[in-house]
Structure formats: structure tokens, C-alpha cells
Short mmCIF file of C-alpha atoms in Angstrom, two decimals:
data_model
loop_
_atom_site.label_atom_id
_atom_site.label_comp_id
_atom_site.label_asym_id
_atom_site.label_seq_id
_atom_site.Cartn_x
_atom_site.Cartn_y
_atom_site.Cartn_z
CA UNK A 28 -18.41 12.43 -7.36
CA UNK A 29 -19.48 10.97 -4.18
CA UNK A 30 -18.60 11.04 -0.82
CA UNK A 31 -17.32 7.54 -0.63
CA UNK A 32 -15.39 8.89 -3.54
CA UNK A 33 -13.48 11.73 -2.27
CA UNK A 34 -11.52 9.23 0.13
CA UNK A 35 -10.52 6.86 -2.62
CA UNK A 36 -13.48 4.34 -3.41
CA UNK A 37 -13.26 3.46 -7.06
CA UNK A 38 -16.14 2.39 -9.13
CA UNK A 39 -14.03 -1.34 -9.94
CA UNK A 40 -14.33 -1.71 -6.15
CA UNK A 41 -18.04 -1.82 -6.17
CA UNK A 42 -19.60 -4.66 -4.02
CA UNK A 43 -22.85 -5.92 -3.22
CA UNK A 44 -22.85 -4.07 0.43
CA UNK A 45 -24.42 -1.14 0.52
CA UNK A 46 -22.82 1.98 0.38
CA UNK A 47 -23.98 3.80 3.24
CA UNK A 48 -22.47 0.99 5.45
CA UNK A 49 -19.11 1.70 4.58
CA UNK A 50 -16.25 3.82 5.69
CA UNK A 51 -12.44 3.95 5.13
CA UNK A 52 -10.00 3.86 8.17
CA UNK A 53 -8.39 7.32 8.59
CA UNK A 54 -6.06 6.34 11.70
CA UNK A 55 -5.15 4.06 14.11
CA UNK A 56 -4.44 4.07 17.88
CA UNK A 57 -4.54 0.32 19.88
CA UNK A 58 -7.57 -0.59 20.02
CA UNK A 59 -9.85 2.61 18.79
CA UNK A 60 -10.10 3.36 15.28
CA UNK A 61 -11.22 6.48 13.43
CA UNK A 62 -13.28 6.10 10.62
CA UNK A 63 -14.55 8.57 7.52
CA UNK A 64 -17.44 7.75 5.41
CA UNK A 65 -16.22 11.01 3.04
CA UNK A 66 -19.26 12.86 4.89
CA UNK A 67 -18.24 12.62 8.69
CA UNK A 68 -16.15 11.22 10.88
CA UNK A 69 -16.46 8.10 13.55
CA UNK A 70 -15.12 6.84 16.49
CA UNK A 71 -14.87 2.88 16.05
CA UNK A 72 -14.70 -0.31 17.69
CA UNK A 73 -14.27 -4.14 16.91
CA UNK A 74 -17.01 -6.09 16.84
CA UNK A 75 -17.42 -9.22 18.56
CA UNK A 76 -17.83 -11.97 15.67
CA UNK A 77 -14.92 -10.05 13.94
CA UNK A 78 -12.61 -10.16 17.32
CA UNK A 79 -14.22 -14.13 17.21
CA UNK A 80 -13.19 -14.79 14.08
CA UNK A 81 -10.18 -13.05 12.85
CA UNK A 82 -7.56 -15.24 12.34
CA UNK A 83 -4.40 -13.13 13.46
CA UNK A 84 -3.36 -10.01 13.57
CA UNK A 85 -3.59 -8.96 9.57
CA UNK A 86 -6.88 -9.23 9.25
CA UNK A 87 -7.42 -6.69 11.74
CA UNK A 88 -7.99 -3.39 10.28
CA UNK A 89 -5.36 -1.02 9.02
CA UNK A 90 -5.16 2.63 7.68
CA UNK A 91 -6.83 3.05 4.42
CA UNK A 92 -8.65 -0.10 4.60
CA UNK A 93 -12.52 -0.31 3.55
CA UNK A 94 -14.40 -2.00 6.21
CA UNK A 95 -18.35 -2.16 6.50
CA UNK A 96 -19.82 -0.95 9.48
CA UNK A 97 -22.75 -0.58 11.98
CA UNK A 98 -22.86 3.02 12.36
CA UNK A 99 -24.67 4.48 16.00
CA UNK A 100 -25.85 7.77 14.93
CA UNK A 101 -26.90 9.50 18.11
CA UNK A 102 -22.96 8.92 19.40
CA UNK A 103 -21.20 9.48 16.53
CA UNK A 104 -19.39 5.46 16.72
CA UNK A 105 -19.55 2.84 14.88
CA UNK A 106 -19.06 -0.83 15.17
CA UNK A 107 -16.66 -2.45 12.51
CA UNK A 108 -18.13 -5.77 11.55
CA UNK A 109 -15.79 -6.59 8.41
CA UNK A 110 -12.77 -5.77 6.48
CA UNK A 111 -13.31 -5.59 2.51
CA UNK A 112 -10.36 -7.30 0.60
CA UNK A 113 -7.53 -5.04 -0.15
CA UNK A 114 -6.05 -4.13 -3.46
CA UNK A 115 -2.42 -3.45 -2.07
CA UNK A 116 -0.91 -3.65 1.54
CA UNK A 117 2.38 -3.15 2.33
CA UNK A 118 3.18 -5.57 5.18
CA UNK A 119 6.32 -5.57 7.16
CA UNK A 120 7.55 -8.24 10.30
CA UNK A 121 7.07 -6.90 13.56
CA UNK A 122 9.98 -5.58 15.41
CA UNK A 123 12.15 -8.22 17.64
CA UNK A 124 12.56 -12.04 17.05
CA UNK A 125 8.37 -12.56 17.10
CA UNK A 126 7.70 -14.34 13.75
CA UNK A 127 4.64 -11.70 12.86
CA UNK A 128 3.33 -9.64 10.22
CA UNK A 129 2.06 -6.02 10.50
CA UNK A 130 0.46 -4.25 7.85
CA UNK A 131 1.59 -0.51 7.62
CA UNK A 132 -0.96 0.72 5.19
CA UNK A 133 -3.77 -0.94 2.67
CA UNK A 134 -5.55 -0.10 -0.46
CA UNK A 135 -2.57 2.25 -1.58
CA UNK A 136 -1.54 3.38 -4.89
CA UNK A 137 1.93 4.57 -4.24
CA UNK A 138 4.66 4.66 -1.69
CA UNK A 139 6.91 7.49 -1.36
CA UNK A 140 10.20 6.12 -0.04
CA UNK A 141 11.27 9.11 1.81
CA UNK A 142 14.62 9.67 2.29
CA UNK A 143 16.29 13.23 3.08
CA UNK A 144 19.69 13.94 1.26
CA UNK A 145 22.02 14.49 4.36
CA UNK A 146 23.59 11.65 6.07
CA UNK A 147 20.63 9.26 6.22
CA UNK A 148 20.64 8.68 2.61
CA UNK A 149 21.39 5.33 2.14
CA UNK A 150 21.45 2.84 -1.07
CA UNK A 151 20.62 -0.44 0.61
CA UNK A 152 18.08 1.01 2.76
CA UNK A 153 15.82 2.34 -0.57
CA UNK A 154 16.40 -1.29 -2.44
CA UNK A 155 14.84 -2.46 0.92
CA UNK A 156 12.15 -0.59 0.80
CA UNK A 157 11.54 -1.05 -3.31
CA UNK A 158 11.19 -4.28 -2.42
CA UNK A 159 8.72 -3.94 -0.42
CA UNK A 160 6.88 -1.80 -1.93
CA UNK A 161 6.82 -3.46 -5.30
CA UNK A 162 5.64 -6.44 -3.10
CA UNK A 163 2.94 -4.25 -1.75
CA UNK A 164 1.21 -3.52 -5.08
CA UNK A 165 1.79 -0.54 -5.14
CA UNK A 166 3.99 1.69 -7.04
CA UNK A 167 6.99 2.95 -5.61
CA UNK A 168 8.41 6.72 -5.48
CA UNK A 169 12.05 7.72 -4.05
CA UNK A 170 11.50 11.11 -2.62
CA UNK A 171 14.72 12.81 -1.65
CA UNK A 172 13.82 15.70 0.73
CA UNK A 173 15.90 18.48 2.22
CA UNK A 174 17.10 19.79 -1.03
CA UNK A 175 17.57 23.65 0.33
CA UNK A 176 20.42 22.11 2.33
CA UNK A 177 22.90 20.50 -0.78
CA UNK A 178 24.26 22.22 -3.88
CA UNK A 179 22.78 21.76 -6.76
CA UNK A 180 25.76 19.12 -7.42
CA UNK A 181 25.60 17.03 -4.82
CA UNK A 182 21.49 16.74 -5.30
CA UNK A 183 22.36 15.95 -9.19
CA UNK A 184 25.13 13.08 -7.42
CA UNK A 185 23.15 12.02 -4.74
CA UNK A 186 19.90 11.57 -7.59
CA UNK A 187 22.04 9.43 -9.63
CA UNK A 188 23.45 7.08 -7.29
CA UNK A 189 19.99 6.61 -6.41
CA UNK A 190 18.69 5.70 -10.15
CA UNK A 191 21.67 3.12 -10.36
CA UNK A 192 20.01 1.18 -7.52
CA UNK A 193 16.18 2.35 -8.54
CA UNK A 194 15.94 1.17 -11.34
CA UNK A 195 12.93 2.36 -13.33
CA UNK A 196 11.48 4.08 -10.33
CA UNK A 197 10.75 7.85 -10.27
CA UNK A 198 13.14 9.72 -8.19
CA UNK A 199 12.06 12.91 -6.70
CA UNK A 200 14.37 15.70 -5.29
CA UNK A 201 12.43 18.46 -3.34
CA UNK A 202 12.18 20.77 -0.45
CA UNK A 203 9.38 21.42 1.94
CA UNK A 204 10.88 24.67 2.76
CA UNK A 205 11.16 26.25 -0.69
CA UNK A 206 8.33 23.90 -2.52
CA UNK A 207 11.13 22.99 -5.04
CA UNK A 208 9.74 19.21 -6.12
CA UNK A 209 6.46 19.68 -4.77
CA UNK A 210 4.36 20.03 -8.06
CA UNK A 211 6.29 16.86 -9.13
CA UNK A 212 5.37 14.88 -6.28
CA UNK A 213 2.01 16.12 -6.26
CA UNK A 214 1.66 14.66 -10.26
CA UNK A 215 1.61 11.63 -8.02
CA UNK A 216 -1.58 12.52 -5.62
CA UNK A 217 -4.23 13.14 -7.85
CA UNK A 218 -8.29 13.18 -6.69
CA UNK A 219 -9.02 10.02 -5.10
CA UNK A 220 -5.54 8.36 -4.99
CA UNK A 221 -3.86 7.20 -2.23
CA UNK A 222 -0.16 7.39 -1.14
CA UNK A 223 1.97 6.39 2.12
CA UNK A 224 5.11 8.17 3.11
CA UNK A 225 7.36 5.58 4.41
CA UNK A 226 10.92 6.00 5.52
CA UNK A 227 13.42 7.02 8.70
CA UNK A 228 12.75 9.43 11.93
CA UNK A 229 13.76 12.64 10.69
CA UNK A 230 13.52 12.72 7.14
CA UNK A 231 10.67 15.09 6.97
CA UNK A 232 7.45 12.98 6.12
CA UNK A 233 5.48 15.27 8.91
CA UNK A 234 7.08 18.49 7.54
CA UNK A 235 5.92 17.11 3.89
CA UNK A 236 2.51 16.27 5.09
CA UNK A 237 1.96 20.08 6.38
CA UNK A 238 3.20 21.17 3.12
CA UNK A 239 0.78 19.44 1.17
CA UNK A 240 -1.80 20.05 3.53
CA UNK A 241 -1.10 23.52 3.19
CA UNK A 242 -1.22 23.51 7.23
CA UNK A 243 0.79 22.54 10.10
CA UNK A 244 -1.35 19.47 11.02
CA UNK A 245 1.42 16.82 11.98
CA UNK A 246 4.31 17.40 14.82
CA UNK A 247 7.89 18.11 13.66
CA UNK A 248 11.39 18.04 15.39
CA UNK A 249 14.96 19.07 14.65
CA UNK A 250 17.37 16.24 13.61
CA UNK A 251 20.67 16.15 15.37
CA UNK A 252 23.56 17.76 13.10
CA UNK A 253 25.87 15.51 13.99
CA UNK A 254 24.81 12.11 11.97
CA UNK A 255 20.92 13.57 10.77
CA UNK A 256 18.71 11.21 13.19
CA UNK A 257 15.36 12.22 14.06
CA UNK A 258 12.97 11.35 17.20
CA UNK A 259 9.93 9.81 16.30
CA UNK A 260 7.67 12.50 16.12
CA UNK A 261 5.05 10.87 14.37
CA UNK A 262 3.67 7.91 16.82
CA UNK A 263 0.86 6.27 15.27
CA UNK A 264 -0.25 6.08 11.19
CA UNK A 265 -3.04 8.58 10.06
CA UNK A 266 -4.73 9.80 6.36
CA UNK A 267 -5.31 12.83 5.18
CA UNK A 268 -6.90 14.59 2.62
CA UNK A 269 -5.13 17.07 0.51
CA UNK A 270 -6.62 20.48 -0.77
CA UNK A 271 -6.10 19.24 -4.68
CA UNK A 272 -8.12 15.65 -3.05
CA UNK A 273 -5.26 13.41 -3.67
CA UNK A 274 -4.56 10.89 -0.18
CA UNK A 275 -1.48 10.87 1.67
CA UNK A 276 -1.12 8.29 5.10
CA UNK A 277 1.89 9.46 7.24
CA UNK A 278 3.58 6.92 9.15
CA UNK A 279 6.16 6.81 12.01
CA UNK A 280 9.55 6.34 11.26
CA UNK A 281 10.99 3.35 11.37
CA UNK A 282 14.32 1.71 12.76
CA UNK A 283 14.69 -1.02 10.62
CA UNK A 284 12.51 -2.75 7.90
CA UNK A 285 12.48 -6.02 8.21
CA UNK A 286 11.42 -8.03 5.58
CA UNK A 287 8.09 -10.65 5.75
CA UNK A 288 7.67 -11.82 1.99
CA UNK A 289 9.10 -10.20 -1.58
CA UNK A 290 10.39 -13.39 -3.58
CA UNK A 291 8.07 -12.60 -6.27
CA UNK A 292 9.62 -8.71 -6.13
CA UNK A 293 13.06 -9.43 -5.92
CA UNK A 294 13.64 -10.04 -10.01
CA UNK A 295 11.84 -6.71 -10.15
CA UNK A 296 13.84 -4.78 -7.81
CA UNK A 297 17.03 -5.95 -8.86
CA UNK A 298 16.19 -6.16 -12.78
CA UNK A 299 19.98 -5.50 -13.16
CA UNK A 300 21.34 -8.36 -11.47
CA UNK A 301 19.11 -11.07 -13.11
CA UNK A 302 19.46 -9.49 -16.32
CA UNK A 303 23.18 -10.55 -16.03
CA UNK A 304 22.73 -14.08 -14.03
CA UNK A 305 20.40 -14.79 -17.00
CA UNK A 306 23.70 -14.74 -19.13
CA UNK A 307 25.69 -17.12 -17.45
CA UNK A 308 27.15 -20.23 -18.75
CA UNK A 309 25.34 -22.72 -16.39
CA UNK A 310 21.24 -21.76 -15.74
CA UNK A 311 22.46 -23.13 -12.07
CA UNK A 312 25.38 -21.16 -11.87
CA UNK A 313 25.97 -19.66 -8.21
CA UNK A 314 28.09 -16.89 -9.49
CA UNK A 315 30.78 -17.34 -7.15
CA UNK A 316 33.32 -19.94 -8.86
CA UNK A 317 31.95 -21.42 -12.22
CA UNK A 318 33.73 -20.42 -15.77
CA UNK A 319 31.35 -18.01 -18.09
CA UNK A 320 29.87 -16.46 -15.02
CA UNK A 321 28.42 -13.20 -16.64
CA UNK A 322 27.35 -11.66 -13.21
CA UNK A 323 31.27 -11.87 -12.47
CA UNK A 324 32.40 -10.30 -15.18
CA UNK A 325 30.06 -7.23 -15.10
CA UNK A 326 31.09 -6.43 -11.45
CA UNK A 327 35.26 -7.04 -13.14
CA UNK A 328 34.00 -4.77 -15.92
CA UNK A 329 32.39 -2.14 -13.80
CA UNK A 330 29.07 -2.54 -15.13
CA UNK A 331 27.65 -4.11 -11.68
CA UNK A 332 28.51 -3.07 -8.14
CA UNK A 333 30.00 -5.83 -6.21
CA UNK A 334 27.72 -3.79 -3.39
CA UNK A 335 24.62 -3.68 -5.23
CA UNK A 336 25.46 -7.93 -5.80
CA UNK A 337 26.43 -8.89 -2.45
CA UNK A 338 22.63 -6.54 -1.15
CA UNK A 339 20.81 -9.08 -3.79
CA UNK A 340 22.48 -12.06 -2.17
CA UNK A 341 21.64 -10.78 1.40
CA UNK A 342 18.25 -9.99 0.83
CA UNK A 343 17.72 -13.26 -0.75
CA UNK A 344 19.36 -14.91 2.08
CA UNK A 345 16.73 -12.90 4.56
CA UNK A 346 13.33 -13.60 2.42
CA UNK A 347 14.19 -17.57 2.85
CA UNK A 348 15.52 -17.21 6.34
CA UNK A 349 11.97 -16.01 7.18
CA UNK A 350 9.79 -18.09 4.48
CA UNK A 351 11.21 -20.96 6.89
CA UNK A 352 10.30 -19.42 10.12
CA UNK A 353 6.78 -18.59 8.85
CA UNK A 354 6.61 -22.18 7.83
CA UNK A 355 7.67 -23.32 11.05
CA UNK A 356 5.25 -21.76 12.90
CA UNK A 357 2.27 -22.33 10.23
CA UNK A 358 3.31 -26.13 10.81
CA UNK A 359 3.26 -25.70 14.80
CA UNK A 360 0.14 -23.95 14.82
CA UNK A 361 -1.68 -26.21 12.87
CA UNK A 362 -0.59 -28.91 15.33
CA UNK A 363 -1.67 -27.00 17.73
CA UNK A 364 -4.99 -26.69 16.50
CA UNK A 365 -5.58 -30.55 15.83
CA UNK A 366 -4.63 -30.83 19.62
CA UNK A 367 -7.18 -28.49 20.83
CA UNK A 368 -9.60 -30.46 18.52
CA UNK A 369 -8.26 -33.93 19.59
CA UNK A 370 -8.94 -33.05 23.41
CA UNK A 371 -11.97 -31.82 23.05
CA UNK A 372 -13.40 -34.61 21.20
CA UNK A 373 -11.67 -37.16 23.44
CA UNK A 374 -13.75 -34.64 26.73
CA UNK A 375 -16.83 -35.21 24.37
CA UNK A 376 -16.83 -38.83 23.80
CA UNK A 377 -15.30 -40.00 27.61
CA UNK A 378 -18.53 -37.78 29.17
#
């Protein structure tokens, strides 16, 4: 194996640039990124065709990306002169009403949605973030932490209400403090693949990450008893490398996830719910007043949740919503851009 390797490069991912030019991105902070090459470690910066010619703010680089670089060996930096294409990203939008994408983590194989059993857990949050993920291309994981604090019941309850809303995805219940789970998740993280904890403040993704490390490398805080919420402890995204040589990117916890594309996942995440709609009288059929409505009937019947429908609906709802803001602004900018163009011509021609 070689170095390259050890961080995640896979031989399917071979390219015509030269090895020794390339590096993975290990974390994160503004404008400074820190790079590995599987070897050493390096201080990086932007350079300034990429800054030139990068189109917005997803092409800039992310943790775990590939990117081929100019390394400076006497100071130990490097100059990052492109991104390679990535194999999976999971992309959220950007907190407030700006109508912009953000890419949490690339080139990753699975995402742990992390979620501790105590009053945080939450049904429509993990179909939000299934959604996501599935969207991401990568494979999703529920991981259900804080198990030393629940009866063995109420982990056995709290795992099946998740399955009823994961569908098909693995569901994880485990404890950092007793290592009860651990060798499950780990089944996950083998040499050279890549994972991204994802999830609330305060559900334990730093206290997992020193587990797995096998050292306290990440920050942790207490959670408040009174409703479980956690400070963000965690304030930028960073990748590690585990003793057994699997990958694991921690993440700061977040708010809300709010939703930038995941049409093509929704059928996926909500297998259930189309499974019945595909039964309905009328292929059009809105489910809400038409006769033979089979998606109706199984929420009558029991075998549907009329909170599990009414989440499908909503999501929907919020992945067109923002398909027509993104249009919106794809339409304005391009106007924009013919303007710039116009004027300048019109400044050529009249000189």
C-alpha cells in the first residue's frame, strides 16, 4: 500500500497527474487549508488561477477532497492549483435566506447520522438527513449514541421507531463510554474508507471520534439535562485517521439542515410511501380526496404514519421551493453576466 493510499486514494481513481503532486484535504479553517499527502502534512493556500477561475463557492475545496498541488518544500506549504472531481459530496444550503450551497464533506463512503438516544432523538430529523445523504452518494448509517444512559428497552424501542422511518439503513446503538456498538460501527471504517459523522451539538460525534482514535484528540462538553442540547464544541470540519486505518471527518453540529437538492433521493428515502402511491387508482392521484387512494388507506389501516406522510409531503414541498430559488438566481446571474459582457463590448467598440 502506498502513502496516497492510507488516506483513501483508490486505484479506480487513478489519473493522468502525477502522484507526488497530490494530497487530500485533512481540515478546513477560512481561508488556510491543511493538507496530507499520506507521508506529511502541509499548510495550504489558493492559488491565483484557481481563486480566478472558480466559479462559486463549491468548487472551492472541502474536507476529504483530492486536489493537486505545488508543494514548497523548504516551508512545509503548498499551493492548491486544482480540485480533482469528487465521487460523493454531501452538500447542504447555507444557513439564513442566502440561496447557497456548502459542501460539508467530499469523496466519502458513508455518513453516520449521529443521533444520541435522550431527548434529541428525533424521526423527522434522521429522514432529513437520509435524504441527504443518499443524495450525497454515499451510504448512510443511523448511529444512536449514549446507550449507557437507557434500558435495554427503551434502546430496543427507540431502535425500532428508527427502522420504521430508515428503511433499509443500518441502525447502530452504541456507547462511547462502555464501547458497546463500537466493533459494529467500526465494520463500517475499514483501511482506506472514509466516513463523516454528521448530526446535532451534543450528540457525541467528538466523544466518538476520541474513542476510535483511541485518544482524546477532539474537545467535548456536557449537554444540559434539562432538554439534551449541546454547545458547539467542534467549530470547524477535520479527518482523521484511525489506528485500524479506516477515515472518519468530524463535523460541527448543526442547527438545522436545510435542504439544497434530493429529488432524485426522495423515492429512496421514503421507499414506503411510493410503494403505496404506486397503488392508487389514478397514476395522478394527489392522495388527499380521490376514490382508490391506496396511500389513504394504509395510514386508515395503520400500515403508514399519517406523520411519516405529511414529512414526505413537506420535504417535497421544500426540495421545489428551493429548485425555484436556485433557478431564479441561475437565471439572474446569467443576465448578469451578458450585461457585464454587453458593456464591455459597447466600451470596446465606442473607444
Amino acid at each position: 500500500m502506498n502513502q496516497l493510499e492510507k488516506i483513501g486514494w483508490k486505484e479506480y481513481e487513478q489519473t493522468n497527474i502525477k502522484e507526488e503532486s497530490l494530497a487530500r484535504v485533512i481540515t478546513v479553517q477560512k481561508n488556510s487549508f491543511r493538507l496530507s499527502d499520506g507521508n506529511m502534512e502541509w499548510i495550504a493556500h489558493l492559488s491565483g488561477k484557481f481563486l480566478n477561475e472558480a466559479a462559486s463557492s463549491v468548487n472551492f475545496p472541502t474536507v476529504g477532497d483530492w486536489v493537486q498541488v505545488q508543494k514548497l518544500l523548504d516551508e512545509k506549504k503548498a499551493v492548491i492549483q486544482e480540485v480533482l472531481p469528487r465521487k460523493s459530496q454531501f452538500v447542504r444550503k447555507v444557513a439564513g435566506q442566502k440561496t447557497e450551497a456548502q459542501i460539508v464533506a467530499a469523496n466519502i463512503d458513508t455518513v453516520f447520522i449521529v443521533n444520541s438516544l435522550n431527548h434529541d432523538l428525533n424521526m423527522r430529523r434522521i429522514e432529513r438527513y437520509i435524504l441527504a445523504a443518499y443524495e450525497s452518494g454515499a451510504s448512510p448509517v443511523v448511529v444512536l449514541t449514549k446507550r449507557d444512559e437507557c434500558s435495554e428497552d427503551e434502546v430496543s424501542k427507540a431502535v425500532l421507531q428508527v427502522e420504521e422511518v430508515a428503511i433499509g439503513v443500518p441502525v447502530i446503538a452504541m456507547s462511547s463510554l462502555t464501547g458497546e456498538g463500537i466493533t459494529d460501527l467500526l465494520e463500517y471504517l475499514p483501511i482506506g474508507r472514509t466516513a463523516a459523522l454528521l448530526g446535532s451539538s451534543g450528540v457525541g460525534k467528538s466523544t466518538l471520534v476520541n474513542t476510535l482514535m483511541e485518544q482524546k484528540v477532539q474537545v467535548t462538553k456536557d449537554v444540559r439535562e434539562a432538554d439534551s442540547k449541546g454547545r458547539h464544541t467542534t467549530t470547524h470540519r477535520e479527518m482523521f485517521v484511525l489506528p485500524n486505518g479506516g477515515l472518519i471527518i468530524d463535523t460541527p453540529g448543526m442547527r438545522e439542515l436545510q435542504l439544497w437538492e434530493g429529488e432524485s433521493a426522495i423515492d429512496t428515502t421514503f421507499q414506503d410511501v411510493e410503494q403505496f402511491a404506486a397503488l392508487c387508482r389514478f397514476n395522478d392521484c394527489s392522495h388527499d380526496t380521490e376514490p382508490g387512494c391506496r396511500v389513504k388507506e394504509a395510514i386508515e389501516i395503520g400500515e403508514l404514519t399519517q406523520e411519516r406522510f405529511l414529512s414526505y409531503l413537506k420535504l417535497q414541498r421544500e426540495l421545489a421551493y428551493e429548485k425555484r430559488k436556485q433557478d431564479q438566481r441561475a437565471q439572474l446571474e446569467e443576465k448578469n453576466k451578458w450585461k457585464k459582457i454587453s458593456k464591455g463590448l459597447k466600451k470596446k467598440y465606442k473607444n
